[in-house]
C-alpha positions as a Python dict, from the first residue, in 0.01 Angstrom:
ca = {
    (1, 'X'): (0, 0, 0),
    (2, 'X'): (280, 244, 89),
    (3, 'X'): (465, 175, -237),
    (4, 'X'): (145, 233, -437),
    (5, 'X'): (90, 563, -254),
    (6, 'X'): (445, 679, -332),
    (7, 'X'): (398, 587, -699),
    (8, 'X'): (65, 776, -711),
    (9, 'X'): (227, 1086, -561),
    (10, 'X'): (514, 1068, -811),
    (11, 'X'): (278, 1031, -1107),
    (12, 'X'): (57, 1317, -982),
    (13, 'X'): (359, 1544, -948),
    (14, 'X'): (470, 1464, -1302),
    (15, 'X'): (120, 1542, -1437),
    (16, 'X'): (138, 1887, -1276),
    (17, 'X'): (495, 1960, -1388),
    (18, 'X'): (486, 1799, -1735),
    (19, 'X'): (327, 2090, -1926),
    (20, 'X'): (617, 2313, -1817),
    (21, 'X'): (880, 2051, -1891),
    (22, 'X'): (772, 1982, -2250),
    (23, 'X'): (843, 2347, -2337),
    (24, 'X'): (1196, 2336, -2194),
    (25, 'X'): (1528, 2248, -2354),
    (26, 'X'): (1549, 1872, -2317),
    (27, 'X'): (1845, 1636, -2309),
    (28, 'X'): (1840, 1256, -2309),
    (29, 'X'): (2139, 1073, -2168),
    (30, 'X'): (2296, 746, -2065),
    (31, 'X'): (2560, 682, -1802),
    (32, 'X'): (2741, 400, -1631),
    (33, 'X'): (3020, 329, -1389),
    (34, 'X'): (3102, 195, -1047),
    (35, 'X'): (2889, 167, -736),
    (36, 'X'): (3081, 131, -408),
    (37, 'X'): (2804, 32, -165),
    (38, 'X'): (2793, -52, 202),
    (39, 'X'): (2530, -154, 456),
    (40, 'X'): (2532, 94, 744),
    (41, 'X'): (2463, -23, 1097),
    (42, 'X'): (2149, 49, 1289),
    (43, 'X'): (2145, 125, 1660),
    (44, 'X'): (1949, -181, 1775),
    (45, 'X'): (2250, -375, 1907),
    (46, 'X'): (2178, -664, 1670),
    (47, 'X'): (2519, -827, 1602),
    (48, 'X'): (2425, -884, 1238),
    (49, 'X'): (2419, -508, 1174),
    (50, 'X'): (2787, -427, 1209),
    (51, 'X'): (3109, -522, 1038),
    (52, 'X'): (3013, -456, 677),
    (53, 'X'): (3270, -309, 438),
    (54, 'X'): (3224, -170, 91),
    (55, 'X'): (3205, -392, -216),
    (56, 'X'): (3224, -290, -582),
    (57, 'X'): (2935, -321, -826),
    (58, 'X'): (2780, -159, -1132),
    (59, 'X'): (2563, 151, -1160),
    (60, 'X'): (2410, 248, -1495),
    (61, 'X'): (2097, 408, -1632),
    (62, 'X'): (1921, 666, -1846),
    (63, 'X'): (1793, 1015, -1774),
    (64, 'X'): (1602, 1307, -1918),
    (65, 'X'): (1704, 1661, -1828),
    (66, 'X'): (1460, 1952, -1862),
    (67, 'X'): (1630, 2294, -1857),
    (68, 'X'): (1390, 2540, -1695),
    (69, 'X'): (1638, 2831, -1685),
    (70, 'X'): (2000, 2890, -1780),
    (71, 'X'): (2118, 2759, -1444),
    (72, 'X'): (1840, 2531, -1321),
    (73, 'X'): (1705, 2200, -1451),
    (74, 'X'): (1505, 1895, -1339),
    (75, 'X'): (1646, 1549, -1410),
    (76, 'X'): (1445, 1228, -1358),
    (77, 'X'): (1647, 908, -1394),
    (78, 'X'): (1604, 531, -1406),
    (79, 'X'): (1911, 344, -1281),
    (80, 'X'): (2020, -10, -1204),
    (81, 'X'): (2218, 8, -881),
    (82, 'X'): (2432, -264, -720),
    (83, 'X'): (2427, -235, -342),
    (84, 'X'): (2507, -445, -36),
    (85, 'X'): (2831, -507, 150),
    (86, 'X'): (3082, -768, 259),
    (87, 'X'): (3240, -911, 573),
    (88, 'X'): (3561, -1108, 615),
    (89, 'X'): (3650, -1261, 950),
    (90, 'X'): (3467, -1288, 1281),
    (91, 'X'): (3093, -1233, 1242),
    (92, 'X'): (2755, -1338, 1375),
    (93, 'X'): (2490, -1548, 1205),
    (94, 'X'): (2141, -1661, 1300),
    (95, 'X'): (2146, -1990, 1491),
    (96, 'X'): (2026, -2265, 1253),
    (97, 'X'): (1721, -2465, 1360),
    (98, 'X'): (1888, -2797, 1271),
    (99, 'X'): (2219, -2736, 1448),
    (100, 'X'): (2371, -3076, 1545),
    (101, 'X'): (2415, -3029, 1920),
    (102, 'X'): (2322, -3257, 2212),
    (103, 'X'): (1950, -3248, 2302),
    (104, 'X'): (1866, -2990, 2567),
    (105, 'X'): (2164, -2769, 2485),
    (106, 'X'): (2051, -2405, 2527),
    (107, 'X'): (2129, -2196, 2222),
    (108, 'X'): (2141, -1817, 2184),
    (109, 'X'): (1974, -1648, 1884),
    (110, 'X'): (2316, -1587, 1725),
    (111, 'X'): (2640, -1783, 1689),
    (112, 'X'): (2986, -1666, 1577),
    (113, 'X'): (3257, -1787, 1340),
    (114, 'X'): (3531, -1671, 1103),
    (115, 'X'): (3426, -1679, 737),
    (116, 'X'): (3358, -1455, 436),
    (117, 'X'): (3017, -1322, 333),
    (118, 'X'): (2900, -1092, 54),
    (119, 'X'): (2551, -942, 33),
    (120, 'X'): (2468, -863, -332),
    (121, 'X'): (2152, -649, -339),
    (122, 'X'): (2038, -491, -664),
    (123, 'X'): (1778, -217, -705),
    (124, 'X'): (1604, -27, -982),
    (125, 'X'): (1630, 334, -865),
    (126, 'X'): (1412, 625, -978),
    (127, 'X'): (1562, 957, -859),
    (128, 'X'): (1421, 1300, -944),
    (129, 'X'): (1703, 1552, -912),
    (130, 'X'): (1713, 1931, -896),
    (131, 'X'): (2025, 2038, -1084),
    (132, 'X'): (2215, 2369, -1066),
    (133, 'X'): (2457, 2465, -1345),
    (134, 'X'): (2734, 2715, -1269),
    (135, 'X'): (2777, 2790, -1640),
    (136, 'X'): (3143, 2893, -1652),
    (137, 'X'): (3165, 2885, -2033),
    (138, 'X'): (2978, 2777, -2345),
    (139, 'X'): (3179, 2453, -2359),
    (140, 'X'): (3232, 2355, -1996),
    (141, 'X'): (2967, 2311, -1730),
    (142, 'X'): (3017, 2241, -1360),
    (143, 'X'): (2699, 2137, -1180),
    (144, 'X'): (2552, 1988, -864),
    (145, 'X'): (2235, 1781, -837),
    (146, 'X'): (2031, 1641, -550),
    (147, 'X'): (1686, 1502, -484),
    (148, 'X'): (1475, 1213, -357),
    (149, 'X'): (1460, 863, -499),
    (150, 'X'): (1239, 558, -473),
    (151, 'X'): (1393, 217, -546),
    (152, 'X'): (1256, -129, -617),
    (153, 'X'): (1433, -450, -518),
    (154, 'X'): (1538, -656, -822),
    (155, 'X'): (1745, -933, -665),
    (156, 'X'): (1927, -1017, -342),
    (157, 'X'): (2174, -1294, -268),
    (158, 'X'): (2407, -1370, 20),
    (159, 'X'): (2723, -1563, -68),
    (160, 'X'): (2936, -1714, 207),
    (161, 'X'): (3262, -1910, 197),
    (162, 'X'): (3506, -2067, 440),
    (163, 'X'): (3507, -2325, 717),
    (164, 'X'): (3600, -2331, 1083),
    (165, 'X'): (3486, -2369, 1444),
    (166, 'X'): (3163, -2215, 1573),
    (167, 'X'): (3140, -2024, 1902),
    (168, 'X'): (2868, -1907, 2140),
    (169, 'X'): (3034, -1569, 2190),
    (170, 'X'): (3185, -1295, 1976),
    (171, 'X'): (3518, -1331, 2158),
    (172, 'X'): (3550, -1693, 2037),
    (173, 'X'): (3607, -1830, 2387),
    (174, 'X'): (3313, -2072, 2405),
    (175, 'X'): (3332, -2327, 2121),
    (176, 'X'): (3017, -2522, 2040),
    (177, 'X'): (3120, -2698, 1717),
    (178, 'X'): (3472, -2798, 1607),
    (179, 'X'): (3404, -2716, 1243),
    (180, 'X'): (3131, -2591, 1009),
    (181, 'X'): (3116, -2541, 632),
    (182, 'X'): (3003, -2192, 529),
    (183, 'X'): (3021, -2236, 149),
    (184, 'X'): (2673, -2138, 35),
    (185, 'X'): (2483, -1913, -206),
    (186, 'X'): (2141, -1815, -76),
    (187, 'X'): (1860, -1608, -224),
    (188, 'X'): (1748, -1356, 40),
    (189, 'X'): (1508, -1147, -167),
    (190, 'X'): (1206, -1265, 36),
    (191, 'X'): (1380, -1150, 356),
    (192, 'X'): (1408, -788, 236),
    (193, 'X'): (1153, -512, 179),
    (194, 'X'): (1059, -458, -183),
    (195, 'X'): (1090, -78, -187),
    (196, 'X'): (1314, 188, -40),
    (197, 'X'): (1341, 566, -59),
    (198, 'X'): (1605, 822, 29),
    (199, 'X'): (1830, 1097, -108),
    (200, 'X'): (2058, 1094, -410),
    (201, 'X'): (2310, 1354, -526),
    (202, 'X'): (2625, 1418, -725),
    (203, 'X'): (2873, 1673, -854),
    (204, 'X'): (2962, 1666, -1223),
    (205, 'X'): (3152, 1831, -1502),
    (206, 'X'): (3044, 1822, -1867),
    (207, 'X'): (3199, 1918, -2199),
    (208, 'X'): (2954, 2038, -2465),
    (209, 'X'): (3000, 2006, -2841),
    (210, 'X'): (2726, 2074, -3095),
    (211, 'X'): (2408, 1927, -2938),
    (212, 'X'): (2601, 1668, -2735),
    (213, 'X'): (2773, 1650, -2397),
    (214, 'X'): (3007, 1405, -2233),
    (215, 'X'): (3032, 1414, -1856),
    (216, 'X'): (3183, 1265, -1540),
    (217, 'X'): (2994, 1255, -1211),
    (218, 'X'): (3076, 1156, -855),
    (219, 'X'): (2825, 1131, -573),
    (220, 'X'): (2617, 888, -374),
    (221, 'X'): (2284, 795, -225),
    (222, 'X'): (2141, 681, 108),
    (223, 'X'): (1822, 489, 178),
    (224, 'X'): (1607, 575, 480),
    (225, 'X'): (1436, 235, 509),
    (226, 'X'): (1568, -52, 722),
    (227, 'X'): (1585, -310, 445),
    (228, 'X'): (1518, -630, 643),
    (229, 'X'): (1158, -744, 697),
    (230, 'X'): (1246, -922, 1023),
    (231, 'X'): (1472, -760, 1284),
    (232, 'X'): (1627, -1098, 1361),
    (233, 'X'): (1809, -1068, 1024),
    (234, 'X'): (1948, -724, 1111),
    (235, 'X'): (1847, -360, 1069),
    (236, 'X'): (2062, -205, 799),
    (237, 'X'): (2033, 92, 566),
    (238, 'X'): (2167, 91, 212),
    (239, 'X'): (2409, 349, 82),
    (240, 'X'): (2671, 383, -190),
    (241, 'X'): (2929, 609, -345),
    (242, 'X'): (2896, 629, -724),
    (243, 'X'): (3134, 735, -1003),
    (244, 'X'): (3001, 735, -1361),
    (245, 'X'): (3074, 866, -1710),
    (246, 'X'): (2804, 944, -1962),
    (247, 'X'): (2676, 1100, -2280),
    (248, 'X'): (2372, 1323, -2342),
    (249, 'X'): (2210, 1467, -2653),
    (250, 'X'): (1978, 1768, -2681),
    (251, 'X'): (1659, 1655, -2851),
    (252, 'X'): (1462, 1975, -2799),
    (253, 'X'): (1563, 2343, -2790),
    (254, 'X'): (1892, 2513, -2867),
}
């Protein structure tokens, strides 16, 4: 219901703004590059939240830019964004239901071991950015852009590797199993919320020639939604730094 409401609001806003936009100078563009995402920790104390480091993925998409004045434009985008994070070393995991321990052995909700894990979470992002152009010359343009986004979960997998003893505590002082195999690829899409929203922004520089531009941008985005459906699996927010190159072409206006 919430995702449908957000979509309705976005469509309504576009209906109001569209008559102004169609009269503006309009560029269409493509861009692609690197996403350097991470999963930021919540403050719940859940041991699954912490320890993530950045991984490297892809970020690419298309955009339309509507120039309302010499310095100001609106830029809606559709982007495929690789997000997630990775851990290497001591970390917590949810205690399995079928753990082979003696009957009656009390088990905590989380156990600990040394292994590698990578969360690969991919979204389709739809930002709408307000963009300010400094306009230093007819050829070169320095600009900043920022605005809200809504994103839709495309896929999510957690890949783990390694083997070793399992412990009851994070300090690895209370062993419970002499060895466990952590080599596994697991689909976790059903464990995550299907939509997210947050803020997106970047700084860029473009070179114009004829009706075309080539550009380089650096920025990032941050999602406000805790992505897990169940708190037992953690309470993390998505975020990423992004560096892309792109090309745009003016289809309307001078």
